[in-house]
Amino acid sequence: MAPLGELGPLEFETSGTALGVQARKLGFEDARALADAAEAGHAQADATYRRSAALIAWKIADVAALLGVTRVALGGSVGLRAGYLARVRESLGGFPRATSRKWCTPNWARTPG
């Protein structure tokens, strides 16, 4: 068993669509409502949101270890949320070298030049 439980493909676990499915199971309308609740401190919503962020962090750490990637840009309806990005960064802290690099830059935060 994987450290975070049984896993399917990452897209089926962490995408806005996947979070929408999980949101409805918890009684929320959609992924946005789940994210809003998580960021407001709802325990179940936050656990679901954090799990998604942890899975993304795990993949970032894998890619960095395998390919030497030093920067990652997240996008999408979930990845662009500041609260989600903060949870990804927090999760990256548990991986070697993760705290010493600027791993995640949301694609809207890039500046020319």
mmCIF file of N, CA and C in Angstrom, residues 2-112:
data_model
loop_
_atom_site.group_PDB
_atom_site.id
_atom_site.type_symbol
_atom_site.label_atom_id
_atom_site.label_comp_id
_atom_site.label_asym_id
_atom_site.label_seq_id
_atom_site.Cartn_x
_atom_site.Cartn_y
_atom_site.Cartn_z
ATOM 1 N N ALA A 2 0.520 2.211 -0.805
ATOM 2 C CA ALA A 2 1.250 3.469 -0.894
ATOM 3 C C ALA A 2 1.090 4.264 0.401
ATOM 4 N N PRO A 3 2.025 5.187 0.699
ATOM 5 C CA PRO A 3 1.955 5.971 1.937
ATOM 6 C C PRO A 3 0.648 6.746 2.110
ATOM 7 N N LEU A 4 -0.006 7.104 1.029
ATOM 8 C CA LEU A 4 -1.243 7.869 1.130
ATOM 9 C C LEU A 4 -2.468 7.030 0.806
ATOM 10 N N GLY A 5 -2.343 5.700 0.860
ATOM 11 C CA GLY A 5 -3.476 4.823 0.581
ATOM 12 C C GLY A 5 -3.469 4.356 -0.863
ATOM 13 N N GLU A 6 -4.496 3.633 -1.242
ATOM 14 C CA GLU A 6 -4.612 3.155 -2.616
ATOM 15 C C GLU A 6 -4.769 4.344 -3.555
ATOM 16 N N LEU A 7 -4.021 4.339 -4.643
ATOM 17 C CA LEU A 7 -4.030 5.471 -5.559
ATOM 18 C C LEU A 7 -4.440 5.048 -6.959
ATOM 19 N N GLY A 8 -5.091 5.971 -7.645
ATOM 20 C CA GLY A 8 -5.357 5.824 -9.060
ATOM 21 C C GLY A 8 -4.456 6.802 -9.792
ATOM 22 N N PRO A 9 -4.642 6.963 -11.096
ATOM 23 C CA PRO A 9 -3.856 7.962 -11.827
ATOM 24 C C PRO A 9 -4.026 9.343 -11.186
ATOM 25 N N LEU A 10 -2.976 10.126 -11.208
ATOM 26 C CA LEU A 10 -2.968 11.415 -10.522
ATOM 27 C C LEU A 10 -4.137 12.306 -10.931
ATOM 28 N N GLU A 11 -4.462 12.324 -12.212
ATOM 29 C CA GLU A 11 -5.581 13.146 -12.700
ATOM 30 C C GLU A 11 -6.904 12.741 -12.036
ATOM 31 N N PHE A 12 -7.050 11.458 -11.739
ATOM 32 C CA PHE A 12 -8.272 10.961 -11.111
ATOM 33 C C PHE A 12 -8.309 11.220 -9.617
ATOM 34 N N GLU A 13 -7.192 11.696 -9.080
ATOM 35 C CA GLU A 13 -7.077 11.946 -7.643
ATOM 36 C C GLU A 13 -7.059 13.434 -7.297
ATOM 37 N N THR A 14 -6.490 14.268 -8.196
ATOM 38 C CA THR A 14 -6.186 15.640 -7.800
ATOM 39 C C THR A 14 -6.794 16.725 -8.671
ATOM 40 N N SER A 15 -7.361 16.373 -9.790
ATOM 41 C CA SER A 15 -7.907 17.391 -10.695
ATOM 42 C C SER A 15 -9.140 18.055 -10.084
ATOM 43 N N GLY A 16 -9.529 19.167 -10.671
ATOM 44 C CA GLY A 16 -10.761 19.825 -10.237
ATOM 45 C C GLY A 16 -11.955 18.897 -10.357
ATOM 46 N N THR A 17 -11.990 18.100 -11.417
ATOM 47 C CA THR A 17 -13.079 17.136 -11.598
ATOM 48 C C THR A 17 -13.076 16.097 -10.483
ATOM 49 N N ALA A 18 -11.893 15.575 -10.168
ATOM 50 C CA ALA A 18 -11.784 14.578 -9.094
ATOM 51 C C ALA A 18 -12.180 15.182 -7.750
ATOM 52 N N LEU A 19 -11.729 16.404 -7.483
ATOM 53 C CA LEU A 19 -12.116 17.048 -6.224
ATOM 54 C C LEU A 19 -13.608 17.339 -6.197
ATOM 55 N N GLY A 20 -14.200 17.604 -7.356
ATOM 56 C CA GLY A 20 -15.648 17.801 -7.428
ATOM 57 C C GLY A 20 -16.404 16.546 -7.012
ATOM 58 N N VAL A 21 -15.934 15.395 -7.462
ATOM 59 C CA VAL A 21 -16.547 14.118 -7.071
ATOM 60 C C VAL A 21 -16.426 13.932 -5.565
ATOM 61 N N GLN A 22 -15.241 14.176 -5.038
ATOM 62 C CA GLN A 22 -15.025 14.043 -3.595
ATOM 63 C C GLN A 22 -15.853 15.062 -2.823
ATOM 64 N N ALA A 23 -15.981 16.256 -3.376
ATOM 65 C CA ALA A 23 -16.779 17.309 -2.731
ATOM 66 C C ALA A 23 -18.230 16.861 -2.574
ATOM 67 N N ARG A 24 -18.795 16.316 -3.632
ATOM 68 C CA ARG A 24 -20.194 15.881 -3.572
ATOM 69 C C ARG A 24 -20.380 14.763 -2.555
ATOM 70 N N LYS A 25 -19.396 13.895 -2.402
ATOM 71 C CA LYS A 25 -19.468 12.836 -1.388
ATOM 72 C C LYS A 25 -19.511 13.422 0.022
ATOM 73 N N LEU A 26 -18.913 14.600 0.180
ATOM 74 C CA LEU A 26 -18.904 15.271 1.484
ATOM 75 C C LEU A 26 -20.054 16.254 1.659
ATOM 76 N N GLY A 27 -20.889 16.379 0.617
ATOM 77 C CA GLY A 27 -22.044 17.259 0.715
ATOM 78 C C GLY A 27 -21.836 18.658 0.169
ATOM 79 N N PHE A 28 -20.722 18.891 -0.513
ATOM 80 C CA PHE A 28 -20.467 20.192 -1.120
ATOM 81 C C PHE A 28 -20.906 20.163 -2.579
ATOM 82 N N GLU A 29 -21.188 21.335 -3.115
ATOM 83 C CA GLU A 29 -21.684 21.425 -4.485
ATOM 84 C C GLU A 29 -20.635 21.033 -5.523
ATOM 85 N N ASP A 30 -19.395 21.498 -5.322
ATOM 86 C CA ASP A 30 -18.356 21.262 -6.321
ATOM 87 C C ASP A 30 -16.978 21.473 -5.687
ATOM 88 N N ALA A 31 -15.934 21.382 -6.520
ATOM 89 C CA ALA A 31 -14.561 21.539 -6.025
ATOM 90 C C ALA A 31 -14.326 22.920 -5.425
ATOM 91 N N ARG A 32 -14.913 23.934 -6.031
ATOM 92 C CA ARG A 32 -14.736 25.296 -5.504
ATOM 93 C C ARG A 32 -15.317 25.399 -4.095
ATOM 94 N N ALA A 33 -16.488 24.825 -3.883
ATOM 95 C CA ALA A 33 -17.108 24.854 -2.556
ATOM 96 C C ALA A 33 -16.269 24.067 -1.548
ATOM 97 N N LEU A 34 -15.703 22.955 -1.988
ATOM 98 C CA LEU A 34 -14.824 22.170 -1.128
ATOM 99 C C LEU A 34 -13.595 22.996 -0.750
ATOM 100 N N ALA A 35 -12.979 23.636 -1.731
ATOM 101 C CA ALA A 35 -11.791 24.457 -1.476
ATOM 102 C C ALA A 35 -12.114 25.620 -0.544
ATOM 103 N N ASP A 36 -13.247 26.273 -0.790
ATOM 104 C CA ASP A 36 -13.661 27.380 0.085
ATOM 105 C C ASP A 36 -13.825 26.900 1.519
ATOM 106 N N ALA A 37 -14.468 25.734 1.686
ATOM 107 C CA ALA A 37 -14.677 25.179 3.026
ATOM 108 C C ALA A 37 -13.350 24.801 3.676
ATOM 109 N N ALA A 38 -12.453 24.200 2.889
ATOM 110 C CA ALA A 38 -11.138 23.819 3.422
ATOM 111 C C ALA A 38 -10.381 25.049 3.900
ATOM 112 N N GLU A 39 -10.416 26.093 3.096
ATOM 113 C CA GLU A 39 -9.693 27.312 3.444
ATOM 114 C C GLU A 39 -10.345 28.050 4.614
ATOM 115 N N ALA A 40 -11.630 27.736 4.882
ATOM 116 C CA ALA A 40 -12.325 28.320 6.025
ATOM 117 C C ALA A 40 -12.191 27.465 7.278
ATOM 118 N N GLY A 41 -11.513 26.301 7.151
ATOM 119 C CA GLY A 41 -11.251 25.482 8.327
ATOM 120 C C GLY A 41 -12.133 24.264 8.509
ATOM 121 N N HIS A 42 -12.957 23.910 7.534
ATOM 122 C CA HIS A 42 -13.790 22.704 7.630
ATOM 123 C C HIS A 42 -12.876 21.477 7.621
ATOM 124 N N ALA A 43 -12.910 20.664 8.669
ATOM 125 C CA ALA A 43 -11.943 19.576 8.859
ATOM 126 C C ALA A 43 -11.965 18.541 7.732
ATOM 127 N N GLN A 44 -13.129 18.045 7.358
ATOM 128 C CA GLN A 44 -13.194 17.018 6.306
ATOM 129 C C GLN A 44 -12.773 17.588 4.951
ATOM 130 N N ALA A 45 -13.220 18.784 4.655
ATOM 131 C CA ALA A 45 -12.840 19.414 3.395
ATOM 132 C C ALA A 45 -11.333 19.648 3.369
ATOM 133 N N ASP A 46 -10.793 20.101 4.481
ATOM 134 C CA ASP A 46 -9.366 20.361 4.539
ATOM 135 C C ASP A 46 -8.559 19.077 4.367
ATOM 136 N N ALA A 47 -8.993 17.984 4.966
ATOM 137 C CA ALA A 47 -8.289 16.706 4.822
ATOM 138 C C ALA A 47 -8.275 16.262 3.356
ATOM 139 N N THR A 48 -9.381 16.424 2.670
ATOM 140 C CA THR A 48 -9.466 16.056 1.254
ATOM 141 C C THR A 48 -8.566 16.953 0.416
ATOM 142 N N TYR A 49 -8.627 18.231 0.683
ATOM 143 C CA TYR A 49 -7.822 19.230 -0.034
ATOM 144 C C TYR A 49 -6.335 18.985 0.199
ATOM 145 N N ARG A 50 -5.968 18.714 1.452
ATOM 146 C CA ARG A 50 -4.566 18.458 1.794
ATOM 147 C C ARG A 50 -4.059 17.173 1.147
ATOM 148 N N ARG A 51 -4.903 16.165 1.066
ATOM 149 C CA ARG A 51 -4.491 14.914 0.431
ATOM 150 C C ARG A 51 -4.162 15.170 -1.037
ATOM 151 N N SER A 52 -5.007 15.924 -1.707
ATOM 152 C CA SER A 52 -4.759 16.260 -3.104
ATOM 153 C C SER A 52 -3.432 17.011 -3.249
ATOM 154 N N ALA A 53 -3.205 17.990 -2.403
ATOM 155 C CA ALA A 53 -1.963 18.766 -2.448
ATOM 156 C C ALA A 53 -0.754 17.885 -2.146
ATOM 157 N N ALA A 54 -0.906 16.955 -1.213
ATOM 158 C CA ALA A 54 0.192 16.044 -0.868
ATOM 159 C C ALA A 54 0.540 15.138 -2.048
ATOM 160 N N LEU A 55 -0.467 14.705 -2.785
ATOM 161 C CA LEU A 55 -0.216 13.863 -3.955
ATOM 162 C C LEU A 55 0.529 14.640 -5.036
ATOM 163 N N ILE A 56 0.155 15.894 -5.238
ATOM 164 C CA ILE A 56 0.856 16.735 -6.206
ATOM 165 C C ILE A 56 2.310 16.945 -5.745
ATOM 166 N N ALA A 57 2.498 17.218 -4.462
ATOM 167 C CA ALA A 57 3.847 17.408 -3.928
ATOM 168 C C ALA A 57 4.688 16.154 -4.130
ATOM 169 N N TRP A 58 4.094 15.014 -3.904
ATOM 170 C CA TRP A 58 4.784 13.737 -4.064
ATOM 171 C C TRP A 58 5.261 13.591 -5.514
ATOM 172 N N LYS A 59 4.389 13.931 -6.464
ATOM 173 C CA LYS A 59 4.752 13.834 -7.881
ATOM 174 C C LYS A 59 5.847 14.845 -8.232
ATOM 175 N N ILE A 60 5.747 16.052 -7.696
ATOM 176 C CA ILE A 60 6.780 17.061 -7.941
ATOM 177 C C ILE A 60 8.129 16.551 -7.435
ATOM 178 N N ALA A 61 8.126 15.984 -6.236
ATOM 179 C CA ALA A 61 9.370 15.457 -5.665
ATOM 180 C C ALA A 61 9.919 14.319 -6.522
ATOM 181 N N ASP A 62 9.040 13.450 -7.030
ATOM 182 C CA ASP A 62 9.482 12.363 -7.914
ATOM 183 C C ASP A 62 10.141 12.914 -9.173
ATOM 184 N N VAL A 63 9.476 13.862 -9.814
ATOM 185 C CA VAL A 63 9.993 14.431 -11.060
ATOM 186 C C VAL A 63 11.303 15.159 -10.798
ATOM 187 N N ALA A 64 11.384 15.878 -9.705
ATOM 188 C CA ALA A 64 12.615 16.595 -9.371
ATOM 189 C C ALA A 64 13.767 15.614 -9.146
ATOM 190 N N ALA A 65 13.492 14.525 -8.459
ATOM 191 C CA ALA A 65 14.539 13.537 -8.194
ATOM 192 C C ALA A 65 14.984 12.834 -9.477
ATOM 193 N N LEU A 66 14.039 12.537 -10.344
ATOM 194 C CA LEU A 66 14.362 11.808 -11.572
ATOM 195 C C LEU A 66 14.983 12.678 -12.661
ATOM 196 N N LEU A 67 14.504 13.914 -12.766
ATOM 197 C CA LEU A 67 14.894 14.755 -13.899
ATOM 198 C C LEU A 67 15.664 16.018 -13.520
ATOM 199 N N GLY A 68 15.813 16.267 -12.237
ATOM 200 C CA GLY A 68 16.541 17.456 -11.806
ATOM 201 C C GLY A 68 15.769 18.748 -11.973
ATOM 202 N N VAL A 69 14.466 18.658 -12.066
ATOM 203 C CA VAL A 69 13.616 19.845 -12.213
ATOM 204 C C VAL A 69 13.747 20.700 -10.958
ATOM 205 N N THR A 70 13.902 22.001 -11.148
ATOM 206 C CA THR A 70 14.038 22.897 -9.999
ATOM 207 C C THR A 70 12.896 23.889 -9.877
ATOM 208 N N ARG A 71 12.036 23.967 -10.885
ATOM 209 C CA ARG A 71 10.860 24.845 -10.830
ATOM 210 C C ARG A 71 9.692 24.126 -11.464
ATOM 211 N N VAL A 72 8.535 24.362 -10.882
ATOM 212 C CA VAL A 72 7.298 23.752 -11.377
ATOM 213 C C VAL A 72 6.232 24.828 -11.422
ATOM 214 N N ALA A 73 5.451 24.831 -12.473
ATOM 215 C CA ALA A 73 4.316 25.754 -12.583
ATOM 216 C C ALA A 73 3.038 24.942 -12.491
ATOM 217 N N LEU A 74 2.195 25.292 -11.553
ATOM 218 C CA LEU A 74 0.895 24.642 -11.405
ATOM 219 C C LEU A 74 -0.167 25.497 -12.075
ATOM 220 N N GLY A 75 -1.165 24.853 -12.590
ATOM 221 C CA GLY A 75 -2.261 25.574 -13.225
ATOM 222 C C GLY A 75 -3.568 24.868 -12.964
ATOM 223 N N GLY A 76 -4.607 25.364 -13.569
ATOM 224 C CA GLY A 76 -5.919 24.752 -13.423
ATOM 225 C C GLY A 76 -6.732 25.415 -12.332
ATOM 226 N N SER A 77 -7.969 25.006 -12.258
ATOM 227 C CA SER A 77 -8.898 25.622 -11.308
ATOM 228 C C SER A 77 -8.494 25.381 -9.862
ATOM 229 N N VAL A 78 -7.823 24.278 -9.584
ATOM 230 C CA VAL A 78 -7.390 23.965 -8.222
ATOM 231 C C VAL A 78 -5.986 24.511 -7.979
ATOM 232 N N GLY A 79 -5.071 24.225 -8.881
ATOM 233 C CA GLY A 79 -3.668 24.573 -8.688
ATOM 234 C C GLY A 79 -3.380 26.049 -8.587
ATOM 235 N N LEU A 80 -4.267 26.880 -9.101
ATOM 236 C CA LEU A 80 -4.051 28.328 -9.045
ATOM 237 C C LEU A 80 -4.548 28.970 -7.755
ATOM 238 N N ARG A 81 -5.232 28.218 -6.934
ATOM 239 C CA ARG A 81 -5.718 28.781 -5.671
ATOM 240 C C ARG A 81 -4.566 28.933 -4.689
ATOM 241 N N ALA A 82 -4.478 30.082 -4.056
ATOM 242 C CA ALA A 82 -3.385 30.336 -3.108
ATOM 243 C C ALA A 82 -3.371 29.315 -1.973
ATOM 244 N N GLY A 83 -4.538 28.940 -1.475
ATOM 245 C CA GLY A 83 -4.610 27.966 -0.385
ATOM 246 C C GLY A 83 -4.106 26.597 -0.796
ATOM 247 N N TYR A 84 -4.350 26.225 -2.038
ATOM 248 C CA TYR A 84 -3.871 24.932 -2.537
ATOM 249 C C TYR A 84 -2.356 24.967 -2.696
ATOM 250 N N LEU A 85 -1.861 26.030 -3.288
ATOM 251 C CA LEU A 85 -0.426 26.178 -3.479
ATOM 252 C C LEU A 85 0.304 26.143 -2.137
ATOM 253 N N ALA A 86 -0.260 26.788 -1.138
ATOM 254 C CA ALA A 86 0.354 26.772 0.195
ATOM 255 C C ALA A 86 0.415 25.353 0.751
ATOM 256 N N ARG A 87 -0.626 24.563 0.527
ATOM 257 C CA ARG A 87 -0.644 23.182 1.010
ATOM 258 C C ARG A 87 0.356 22.317 0.234
ATOM 259 N N VAL A 88 0.513 22.572 -1.059
ATOM 260 C CA VAL A 88 1.521 21.841 -1.839
ATOM 261 C C VAL A 88 2.912 22.162 -1.289
ATOM 262 N N ARG A 89 3.174 23.434 -1.090
ATOM 263 C CA ARG A 89 4.491 23.832 -0.557
ATOM 264 C C ARG A 89 4.731 23.217 0.819
ATOM 265 N N GLU A 90 3.722 23.214 1.649
ATOM 266 C CA GLU A 90 3.843 22.616 2.981
ATOM 267 C C GLU A 90 4.178 21.125 2.860
ATOM 268 N N SER A 91 3.501 20.443 1.971
ATOM 269 C CA SER A 91 3.757 19.013 1.779
ATOM 270 C C SER A 91 5.157 18.767 1.228
ATOM 271 N N LEU A 92 5.643 19.649 0.376
ATOM 272 C CA LEU A 92 6.991 19.503 -0.171
ATOM 273 C C LEU A 92 8.056 19.571 0.919
ATOM 274 N N GLY A 93 7.724 20.214 2.027
ATOM 275 C CA GLY A 93 8.669 20.314 3.128
ATOM 276 C C GLY A 93 9.076 18.970 3.697
ATOM 277 N N GLY A 94 8.270 17.946 3.448
ATOM 278 C CA GLY A 94 8.585 16.617 3.951
ATOM 279 C C GLY A 94 9.510 15.812 3.057
ATOM 280 N N PHE A 95 9.878 16.367 1.912
ATOM 281 C CA PHE A 95 10.742 15.667 0.974
ATOM 282 C C PHE A 95 12.148 16.258 1.023
ATOM 283 N N PRO A 96 13.166 15.451 0.765
ATOM 284 C CA PRO A 96 14.539 15.972 0.769
ATOM 285 C C PRO A 96 14.696 17.144 -0.196
ATOM 286 N N ARG A 97 15.418 18.151 0.235
ATOM 287 C CA ARG A 97 15.751 19.344 -0.547
ATOM 288 C C ARG A 97 14.548 20.217 -0.876
ATOM 289 N N ALA A 98 13.366 19.805 -0.536
ATOM 290 C CA ALA A 98 12.178 20.555 -0.943
ATOM 291 C C ALA A 98 12.097 21.920 -0.294
ATOM 292 N N THR A 99 12.579 22.049 0.914
ATOM 293 C CA THR A 99 12.441 23.335 1.588
ATOM 294 C C THR A 99 13.501 24.335 1.157
ATOM 295 N N SER A 100 14.527 23.883 0.441
ATOM 296 C CA SER A 100 15.598 24.803 0.063
ATOM 297 C C SER A 100 15.421 25.378 -1.335
ATOM 298 N N ARG A 101 14.349 25.033 -2.017
ATOM 299 C CA ARG A 101 14.128 25.524 -3.377
ATOM 300 C C ARG A 101 12.743 26.124 -3.511
ATOM 301 N N LYS A 102 12.596 26.957 -4.498
ATOM 302 C CA LYS A 102 11.287 27.524 -4.814
ATOM 303 C C LYS A 102 10.654 26.604 -5.851
ATOM 304 N N TRP A 103 9.923 25.618 -5.391
ATOM 305 C CA TRP A 103 9.416 24.572 -6.257
ATOM 306 C C TRP A 103 8.219 24.997 -7.087
ATOM 307 N N CYS A 104 7.287 25.640 -6.490
ATOM 308 C CA CYS A 104 6.005 25.871 -7.168
ATOM 309 C C CYS A 104 5.793 27.348 -7.441
ATOM 310 N N THR A 105 5.582 27.653 -8.675
ATOM 311 C CA THR A 105 5.251 29.008 -9.069
ATOM 312 C C THR A 105 3.968 28.938 -9.870
ATOM 313 N N PRO A 106 2.875 29.502 -9.352
ATOM 314 C CA PRO A 106 1.658 29.464 -10.155
ATOM 315 C C PRO A 106 1.879 30.204 -11.463
ATOM 316 N N ASN A 107 1.302 29.702 -12.549
ATOM 317 C CA ASN A 107 1.609 30.280 -13.846
ATOM 318 C C ASN A 107 1.136 31.725 -13.967
ATOM 319 N N TRP A 108 0.196 32.178 -13.147
ATOM 320 C CA TRP A 108 -0.222 33.565 -13.182
ATOM 321 C C TRP A 108 0.748 34.471 -12.457
ATOM 322 N N ALA A 109 1.700 33.902 -11.698
ATOM 323 C CA ALA A 109 2.636 34.712 -10.916
ATOM 324 C C ALA A 109 3.924 35.004 -11.675
ATOM 325 N N ARG A 110 4.058 34.428 -12.857
ATOM 326 C CA ARG A 110 5.279 34.649 -13.633
ATOM 327 C C ARG A 110 5.324 36.070 -14.159
ATOM 328 N N THR A 111 6.501 36.621 -14.176
ATOM 329 C CA THR A 111 6.666 37.951 -14.737
ATOM 330 C C THR A 111 7.629 37.867 -15.910
ATOM 331 N N PRO A 112 7.426 38.648 -16.923
ATOM 332 C CA PRO A 112 8.324 38.609 -18.082
ATOM 333 C C PRO A 112 9.732 39.025 -17.684
#
